[in-house]
């Protein structure tokens, strides 16, 4: 399977969509509709949700996306797909095509670029069509691209959000989206997922027998949550969808086997819903739950057939421990077989109480057998605690003291790296996470990069490439803070002009959790007015043992010489000036 490139959560790679053989079928599931007539009658009696989705984590408009095909990189920039030859120590442009059908308009936003065998799939959102766009291209061994077909998927909200999550499972494309039912008087079936090839009419891809309802919450204002699976191995795209009628999502999580949706609280009830939608088309199951997760990183479906969720108190939902304070925190651990028809509550014994947590905002991440979390806010001296807990219940909670806030947490092999800004410097702390139940989590070292900060784009995360156990390369996009001009011509005592911020991708060598700077690949020009979008395009790429960086309109390669990273060459994809 081709590799995807991203420094973070723009795309979530899945390991497979077949149900585990060791996973027993739940005793009860949600109910599906028998036919369209029953479905139409239901829509007439139940209102739509006021707002359909949580915050959309999709990349910003104009994002530079990249993927790998054999000895070529495939890049998206300025509405065009480019291929670059990287075999035999080359960095040579090969070809380019428009990223849309001939004669058609470009997408309003691009979310994902996926390569499966000799198929390139570009997924985004079309504002005029109010639908998710899927454009397919053929790519040959020489890196030449040819447009194949365009499709529109009507599944997301009719407004801006569009597709919420895009994932790849072998040759399958998996999409999650949500929307409210259409306004009263409209055809209720028109809100169900439908696919259109080119200019052909939309064809519904979710029969009534695959539309499920959460009966425990039917009076709570419903949204339509859909999971669509498309086969990229066929010339003509074939897609099937399952739909869930439930309250709108507080958070969602795409696991290797299923999509999880944590809903907003039910009307007239203190509880919320947690729904599991299998990716293999099986019937969903649900439970009533208390509290709320912080984000999609608060979930982990573990290999022992359990779902683990870090939850905090929510004033709108019933607490798992009665009249708990606003800072209550717990780890919810549920066997997958516990998911039922939505009428049952998660047992109180499933919640493991943790010490109250008041340092908002929360940052959390599951890494191997560990849950690691902390607060992005710090004390006056910049220090902040980091907590580590084995999610299977073996061992107690551990507290580490860092010299910086916890703004990012990422896996570094089997261990962790925590990033935070303190005293005008970027701090990166490596955390050793012991593999055994008796092992401790310990602070191994802290690297400080002065006068720098991470790029502001929320889609970026530190990225780690493992060379061998205990050794690898850590990279992340940073901004070198503006510096005053201290040239000889500057007037003494005068306020000096500031040199503009500069984006770069920083690379560090990890050796036994000791971080050493290798160098940085820097952008050749300043960010334009849309700085957040431009910085969001700054990301590292690792391909065929080589180091690359996307920096705005530039693809830059770096090479190591005597332990230092130097720029080797670059390609600029900025449009020619008129």
XYZ file of C-alpha atoms in Angstrom, residues 12 132 410 423 439:
5
model
C -6.044 8.758 10.000
C -17.976 15.986 -1.130
C 3.051 12.732 20.030
C 10.119 31.867 27.965
C 7.757 0.153 34.630
